[in-house]
CSV table of C-alpha atoms and ligand atoms in Angstrom, one decimal:
chain,number,residue,atom,x,y,z
A,193,UNK,CA,-41.2,-179.7,10.1
A,194,UNK,CA,-38.0,-179.0,7.8
A,195,UNK,CA,-37.3,-181.5,3.9
A,196,UNK,CA,-35.3,-181.1,1.7
A,197,UNK,CA,-36.0,-183.3,-1.9
A,198,UNK,CA,-33.1,-185.1,-3.4
A,199,UNK,CA,-33.3,-186.8,-6.6
A,200,UNK,CA,-32.2,-186.1,-10.7
A,201,UNK,CA,-34.2,-183.9,-12.6
A,202,UNK,CA,-37.5,-185.2,-14.2
A,203,UNK,CA,-37.7,-187.8,-11.0
A,204,UNK,CA,-40.5,-185.2,-9.6
A,205,UNK,CA,-39.4,-183.5,-7.1
A,206,UNK,CA,-41.6,-180.6,-7.8
A,207,UNK,CA,-44.7,-182.3,-7.8
A,208,UNK,CA,-44.5,-184.4,-5.0
A,209,UNK,CA,-42.8,-181.2,-2.9
A,210,UNK,CA,-46.3,-179.5,-4.0
A,211,UNK,CA,-48.0,-181.4,-2.2
A,212,UNK,CA,-46.2,-182.0,0.2
A,213,UNK,CA,-46.3,-178.5,0.9
A,214,UNK,CA,-50.7,-178.4,0.7
A,215,UNK,CA,-50.7,-181.7,3.5
A,216,UNK,CA,-48.6,-180.2,6.1
A,217,UNK,CA,-48.8,-176.3,5.3
A,218,UNK,CA,-45.5,-175.5,5.2
A,219,UNK,CA,-44.3,-173.1,2.4
A,220,UNK,CA,-42.3,-175.0,-0.5
A,221,UNK,CA,-39.2,-173.0,-1.8
A,222,UNK,CA,-38.0,-174.0,-5.6
A,223,UNK,CA,-34.5,-172.5,-6.4
A,224,UNK,CA,-35.6,-173.4,-10.4
A,225,UNK,CA,-38.7,-170.9,-10.1
A,226,UNK,CA,-36.1,-168.8,-8.2
A,227,UNK,CA,-34.6,-168.8,-10.3
A,228,UNK,CA,-37.4,-168.3,-13.6
A,229,UNK,CA,-38.7,-165.3,-11.6
A,230,UNK,CA,-35.5,-163.8,-12.3
A,231,UNK,CA,-35.4,-163.9,-15.9
A,232,UNK,CA,-38.7,-163.0,-16.4
A,233,UNK,CA,-38.2,-160.0,-13.9
A,234,UNK,CA,-35.0,-159.4,-15.5
A,235,UNK,CA,-33.0,-158.5,-12.4
A,236,UNK,CA,-29.0,-158.8,-13.0
A,237,UNK,CA,-29.8,-162.3,-10.4
A,238,UNK,CA,-31.5,-163.1,-13.6
A,239,UNK,CA,-29.0,-162.7,-15.7
A,240,UNK,CA,-26.4,-164.2,-14.7
A,241,UNK,CA,-28.2,-167.5,-14.0
A,242,UNK,CA,-29.8,-167.3,-17.0
A,243,UNK,CA,-26.7,-168.1,-19.2
A,244,UNK,CA,-26.2,-171.8,-17.1
A,245,UNK,CA,-29.7,-173.5,-16.9
A,246,UNK,CA,-29.6,-173.1,-20.4
A,247,UNK,CA,-27.0,-174.7,-20.9
A,248,UNK,CA,-28.1,-176.9,-18.6
A,249,UNK,CA,-24.6,-176.6,-16.1
A,250,UNK,CA,-25.1,-176.0,-12.2
A,251,UNK,CA,-25.7,-171.9,-11.1
A,252,UNK,CA,-22.7,-171.1,-8.6
A,253,UNK,CA,-23.2,-171.9,-5.5
A,254,UNK,CA,-22.6,-167.8,-4.0
A,255,UNK,CA,-25.3,-166.8,-6.3
A,256,UNK,CA,-27.1,-170.0,-4.6
A,257,UNK,CA,-26.9,-170.0,-0.8
A,258,UNK,CA,-27.2,-166.6,0.5
A,259,UNK,CA,-30.4,-166.0,-1.7
A,260,UNK,CA,-32.2,-169.8,0.0
A,261,UNK,CA,-30.4,-168.5,3.6
A,262,UNK,CA,-32.7,-165.5,3.5
A,263,UNK,CA,-36.0,-167.3,1.6
A,264,UNK,CA,-35.6,-169.8,5.1
A,265,UNK,CA,-35.0,-166.9,7.9
A,266,UNK,CA,-38.6,-165.6,6.6
A,267,UNK,CA,-41.8,-165.3,9.7
A,268,UNK,CA,-43.4,-167.8,6.9
A,269,UNK,CA,-40.2,-170.2,7.6
A,270,UNK,CA,-41.1,-170.9,11.1
A,271,UNK,CA,-43.2,-174.3,10.7
A,272,UNK,CA,-40.8,-175.2,8.9
A,273,UNK,CA,-40.2,-175.9,4.6
A,274,UNK,CA,-40.3,-177.9,2.4
A,275,UNK,CA,-36.5,-177.3,-0.5
A,276,UNK,CA,-36.5,-178.3,-3.9
A,277,UNK,CA,-33.6,-178.5,-5.9
A,278,UNK,CA,-31.7,-176.9,-3.2
A,279,UNK,CA,-28.6,-178.2,-2.0
A,280,UNK,CA,-27.5,-179.3,-5.2
A,281,UNK,CA,-23.7,-179.7,-4.5
A,282,UNK,CA,-21.9,-180.7,-1.1
A,283,UNK,CA,-21.0,-177.5,-0.5
A,284,UNK,CA,-24.5,-176.3,-0.7
A,285,UNK,CA,-25.4,-178.8,1.8
A,286,UNK,CA,-23.2,-178.1,4.3
A,287,UNK,CA,-23.8,-174.4,3.8
A,288,UNK,CA,-26.9,-175.2,4.5
A,289,UNK,CA,-26.1,-177.5,7.7
A,290,UNK,CA,-23.2,-175.0,9.4
A,291,UNK,CA,-25.8,-171.7,9.1
A,292,UNK,CA,-28.8,-174.5,10.8
A,293,UNK,CA,-26.6,-176.2,12.9
A,294,UNK,CA,-26.0,-172.1,14.6
A,295,UNK,CA,-29.0,-171.7,15.4
A,296,UNK,CA,-29.7,-175.7,17.2
A,297,UNK,CA,-32.8,-176.2,14.5
A,298,UNK,CA,-31.0,-179.1,11.4
A,299,UNK,CA,-32.9,-181.4,8.2
A,300,UNK,CA,-35.3,-183.4,9.1
A,301,UNK,CA,-35.9,-185.0,6.7
A,302,UNK,CA,-34.7,-185.5,3.1
A,303,UNK,CA,-36.8,-187.5,0.4
A,304,UNK,CA,-34.8,-189.5,-2.2
A,305,UNK,CA,-37.4,-189.6,-5.1
A,306,UNK,CA,-35.6,-192.5,-6.8
A,307,UNK,CA,-36.4,-192.9,-11.2
A,308,UNK,CA,-34.0,-194.0,-14.0
A,309,UNK,CA,-32.5,-192.4,-16.0
A,310,UNK,CA,-34.0,-194.6,-19.7
A,311,UNK,CA,-37.6,-192.7,-17.5
A,312,UNK,CA,-35.4,-189.2,-17.5
A,313,UNK,CA,-35.6,-188.2,-21.5
A,314,UNK,CA,-39.3,-189.1,-21.2
A,315,UNK,CA,-40.3,-187.4,-18.9
A,316,UNK,CA,-38.7,-184.2,-19.7
A,317,UNK,CA,-39.9,-184.2,-23.7
A,318,UNK,CA,-43.4,-184.7,-22.0
A,319,UNK,CA,-43.6,-182.6,-19.3
A,320,UNK,CA,-45.1,-177.8,-20.0
A,321,UNK,CA,-45.3,-175.9,-17.1
A,322,UNK,CA,-47.3,-172.6,-16.6
A,323,UNK,CA,-45.2,-169.4,-18.1
A,324,UNK,CA,-47.1,-167.8,-15.7
A,325,UNK,CA,-47.5,-169.7,-11.7
A,326,UNK,CA,-44.6,-172.2,-12.2
A,327,UNK,CA,-47.6,-175.7,-11.9
A,328,UNK,CA,-46.1,-177.8,-13.4
A,329,UNK,CA,-47.7,-180.5,-15.9
A,330,UNK,CA,-47.0,-184.2,-18.3
A,331,UNK,CA,-48.6,-184.3,-21.6
A,332,UNK,CA,-49.2,-188.0,-20.6
A,333,UNK,CA,-48.9,-188.8,-16.7
A,334,UNK,CA,-50.6,-185.6,-15.1
A,335,UNK,CA,-52.6,-184.0,-18.0
A,336,UNK,CA,-54.2,-180.6,-18.0
A,337,UNK,CA,-58.3,-180.6,-17.7
A,338,UNK,CA,-58.2,-178.5,-20.6
A,339,UNK,CA,-54.7,-178.9,-23.2
A,340,UNK,CA,-51.9,-176.4,-23.0
A,341,UNK,CA,-53.7,-174.1,-20.4
A,342,UNK,CA,-51.9,-174.1,-16.9
A,343,UNK,CA,-55.5,-175.7,-14.4
A,344,UNK,CA,-54.6,-173.5,-11.4
A,345,UNK,CA,-54.8,-170.9,-13.4
A,346,UNK,CA,-55.4,-170.6,-16.9
A,347,UNK,CA,-52.3,-169.6,-17.5
A,348,UNK,CA,-49.9,-171.2,-21.2
A,349,UNK,CA,-48.2,-173.6,-21.0
A,350,UNK,CA,-44.8,-174.4,-22.6
A,351,UNK,CA,-41.6,-176.6,-23.0
A,352,UNK,CA,-39.4,-175.7,-20.3
A,353,UNK,CA,-35.6,-174.1,-22.7
A,354,UNK,CA,-33.3,-176.8,-20.8
A,355,UNK,CA,-36.3,-179.7,-21.6
A,356,UNK,CA,-34.7,-180.1,-24.7
A,357,UNK,CA,-33.0,-183.6,-24.4
A,358,UNK,CA,-29.4,-182.7,-24.9
A,359,UNK,CA,-30.0,-180.4,-22.2
A,360,UNK,CA,-31.5,-182.7,-20.1
A,361,UNK,CA,-28.2,-185.9,-21.3
A,362,UNK,CA,-25.8,-182.7,-20.1
A,363,UNK,CA,-28.1,-182.3,-17.0
A,364,UNK,CA,-27.8,-185.8,-15.9
A,365,UNK,CA,-24.5,-185.8,-16.9
A,366,UNK,CA,-24.6,-182.8,-14.1
A,367,UNK,CA,-26.4,-184.6,-11.0
A,368,UNK,CA,-24.2,-187.9,-11.5
A,369,UNK,CA,-20.8,-185.7,-10.1
A,370,UNK,CA,-22.4,-183.0,-8.0
A,371,UNK,CA,-25.8,-183.8,-7.3
A,372,UNK,CA,-25.8,-187.7,-6.4
A,373,UNK,CA,-23.3,-187.2,-3.4
A,374,UNK,CA,-25.5,-186.2,-1.0
A,375,UNK,CA,-27.3,-189.2,-0.5
A,376,UNK,CA,-24.9,-190.5,0.4
A,377,UNK,CA,-24.2,-187.4,2.8
A,378,UNK,CA,-27.9,-187.0,4.6
A,379,UNK,CA,-27.9,-190.6,4.3
A,380,UNK,CA,-24.5,-190.7,7.1
A,381,UNK,CA,-27.1,-187.9,9.1
A,382,UNK,CA,-30.1,-190.4,9.6
A,383,UNK,CA,-32.4,-188.7,7.9
A,384,UNK,CA,-33.0,-190.3,4.2
A,385,UNK,CA,-35.6,-191.4,3.2
A,386,UNK,CA,-35.8,-193.1,-0.9
A,387,UNK,CA,-39.0,-193.5,-2.2
A,388,UNK,CA,-39.9,-195.4,-5.9
A,389,UNK,CA,-40.7,-191.9,-8.4
A,390,UNK,CA,-41.3,-194.9,-10.6
A,391,UNK,CA,-44.9,-195.6,-10.0
A,392,UNK,CA,-48.4,-193.1,-10.0
A,393,UNK,CA,-47.7,-190.2,-8.7
A,394,UNK,CA,-50.3,-190.7,-6.2
A,395,UNK,CA,-48.3,-193.7,-4.8
A,396,UNK,CA,-45.0,-192.0,-4.1
A,397,UNK,CA,-46.7,-189.1,-2.3
A,398,UNK,CA,-48.3,-192.6,0.0
A,399,UNK,CA,-44.9,-193.8,0.4
A,400,UNK,CA,-44.0,-189.7,2.1
A,401,UNK,CA,-46.9,-189.6,3.9
A,402,UNK,CA,-45.8,-193.4,6.0
A,403,UNK,CA,-43.0,-191.4,7.2
A,404,UNK,CA,-43.7,-187.4,7.2
A,405,UNK,CA,-46.7,-188.9,9.4
A,406,UNK,CA,-50.6,-188.5,8.7
B,554,LIG,P1,-35.4,-180.2,-12.4
B,554,LIG,O1,-37.0,-179.5,-11.5
B,554,LIG,O2,-36.1,-180.5,-13.3
B,554,LIG,O3,-34.4,-180.2,-11.0
B,554,LIG,P2,-34.4,-177.0,-11.2
B,554,LIG,O4,-35.8,-176.3,-11.5
B,554,LIG,O5,-34.9,-177.6,-10.2
B,554,LIG,O6,-34.9,-177.9,-12.2
B,554,LIG,O7,-33.1,-176.0,-11.9
B,554,LIG,C1,-33.9,-175.6,-13.3
B,554,LIG,C2,-32.0,-175.3,-13.5
B,554,LIG,O8,-31.4,-174.5,-11.9
B,554,LIG,C3,-30.6,-176.6,-13.0
B,554,LIG,O9,-30.6,-176.7,-13.5
B,554,LIG,C4,-29.7,-174.9,-12.4
B,554,LIG,O10,-29.1,-174.6,-13.8
B,554,LIG,C5,-31.1,-174.0,-11.8
B,554,LIG,N1,-30.8,-174.4,-10.0
B,554,LIG,C6,-31.6,-175.2,-9.7
B,554,LIG,N2,-31.9,-175.2,-8.1
B,554,LIG,C7,-29.9,-174.9,-8.1
B,554,LIG,C8,-29.0,-174.4,-7.8
B,554,LIG,N3,-29.6,-174.6,-5.3
B,554,LIG,N4,-27.6,-174.4,-7.7
B,554,LIG,C9,-27.3,-174.4,-9.1
B,554,LIG,N5,-28.2,-173.9,-9.7
B,554,LIG,C10,-29.7,-175.0,-9.6
B,555,LIG,P1,-38.5,-182.7,-11.0
B,555,LIG,O1,-38.6,-181.4,-10.3
B,555,LIG,O2,-38.2,-183.0,-9.9
B,555,LIG,O3,-37.7,-182.3,-11.9
B,555,LIG,P2,-41.2,-182.6,-11.5
B,555,LIG,O4,-41.8,-182.7,-11.0
B,555,LIG,O5,-40.7,-181.4,-12.6
B,555,LIG,O6,-40.3,-182.7,-11.9
B,555,LIG,O7,-41.8,-184.3,-13.2
B,555,LIG,C1,-40.6,-184.0,-14.3
B,555,LIG,C2,-41.9,-184.2,-14.8
B,555,LIG,O8,-42.7,-186.0,-14.8
B,555,LIG,C3,-43.3,-183.3,-15.0
B,555,LIG,O9,-44.2,-183.5,-16.5
B,555,LIG,C4,-44.7,-184.3,-14.1
B,555,LIG,O10,-45.9,-184.3,-14.7
B,555,LIG,C5,-44.1,-185.9,-14.1
B,555,LIG,N1,-43.8,-187.0,-13.1
B,555,LIG,C6,-43.6,-186.4,-11.6
B,555,LIG,N2,-43.7,-187.4,-11.1
B,555,LIG,C7,-44.8,-188.5,-11.9
B,555,LIG,C8,-44.6,-190.2,-11.5
B,555,LIG,N3,-44.6,-190.3,-10.4
B,555,LIG,N4,-44.9,-190.4,-13.5
B,555,LIG,C9,-44.7,-190.3,-13.8
B,555,LIG,N5,-45.0,-188.7,-14.2
B,555,LIG,C10,-43.7,-187.8,-13.7
B,556,LIG,ZN1,-50.8,-171.5,-14.1
């Protein structure tokens, strides 16, 4: 089962991707999480990526594509995987499609989580991320059991630097310019499934399992 998640920043891609990965027992591969782990560990890649991320821009394709193509060659990806936050540009999608095509494989599901811009800023200001394990919560829509503490690992929760309203506006405009065209790209391949992302987390997930299967 090879799946990609599409949708604006804050649409709920990560939230749904984690649930899908758990239900279908496939790895959840988030490029944002990989970049943040590299920043935390002070790697060269992390240093390069940070400047772009803080500015609300995309990390260049040259730094992103290889990383993902290497990752999906790992053993744990044999049964499939869910890509969250990749591809984000047409060149990334073309590089992915062509690497898969060489192996006689393809993306089977492109799940587009649809949320209008008006809802996004509110979502992002309430998002909290665990510094330790990357789990995400929302202070109103998906709160932790104990305030400020991760349910999974007891790590500390923070507001991501790039979730400040100015940066969110920039990220939304980058999304419309560079990532939204992927909706038509995967629609043309007959693998697009659009779900309403404005309803409750569990309702979105139920919609997704309708086409992924029980
Ligand atoms: P969100 O889930 O809110 O959309 P992500 O965690 O996916 O945010 O991404 C955070 C940032 O990491 C992006 O704004 C971008 O700078 C960088 N990034 C993540 N994935 C990619 C990608 N596929 N191509 C380029 N940049 C990326
Ligand atoms: P993305 O990966 O697309 O950037 P996230 O999964 O991190 O988005 O979700 C963004 C924020 O919105 C998080 O705080 C998350 O808890 C919250 N959220 C996710 N899905 C929903 C939903 N269906 N309704 C309300 N809030 C949601
Ligand atoms: Zn945690």
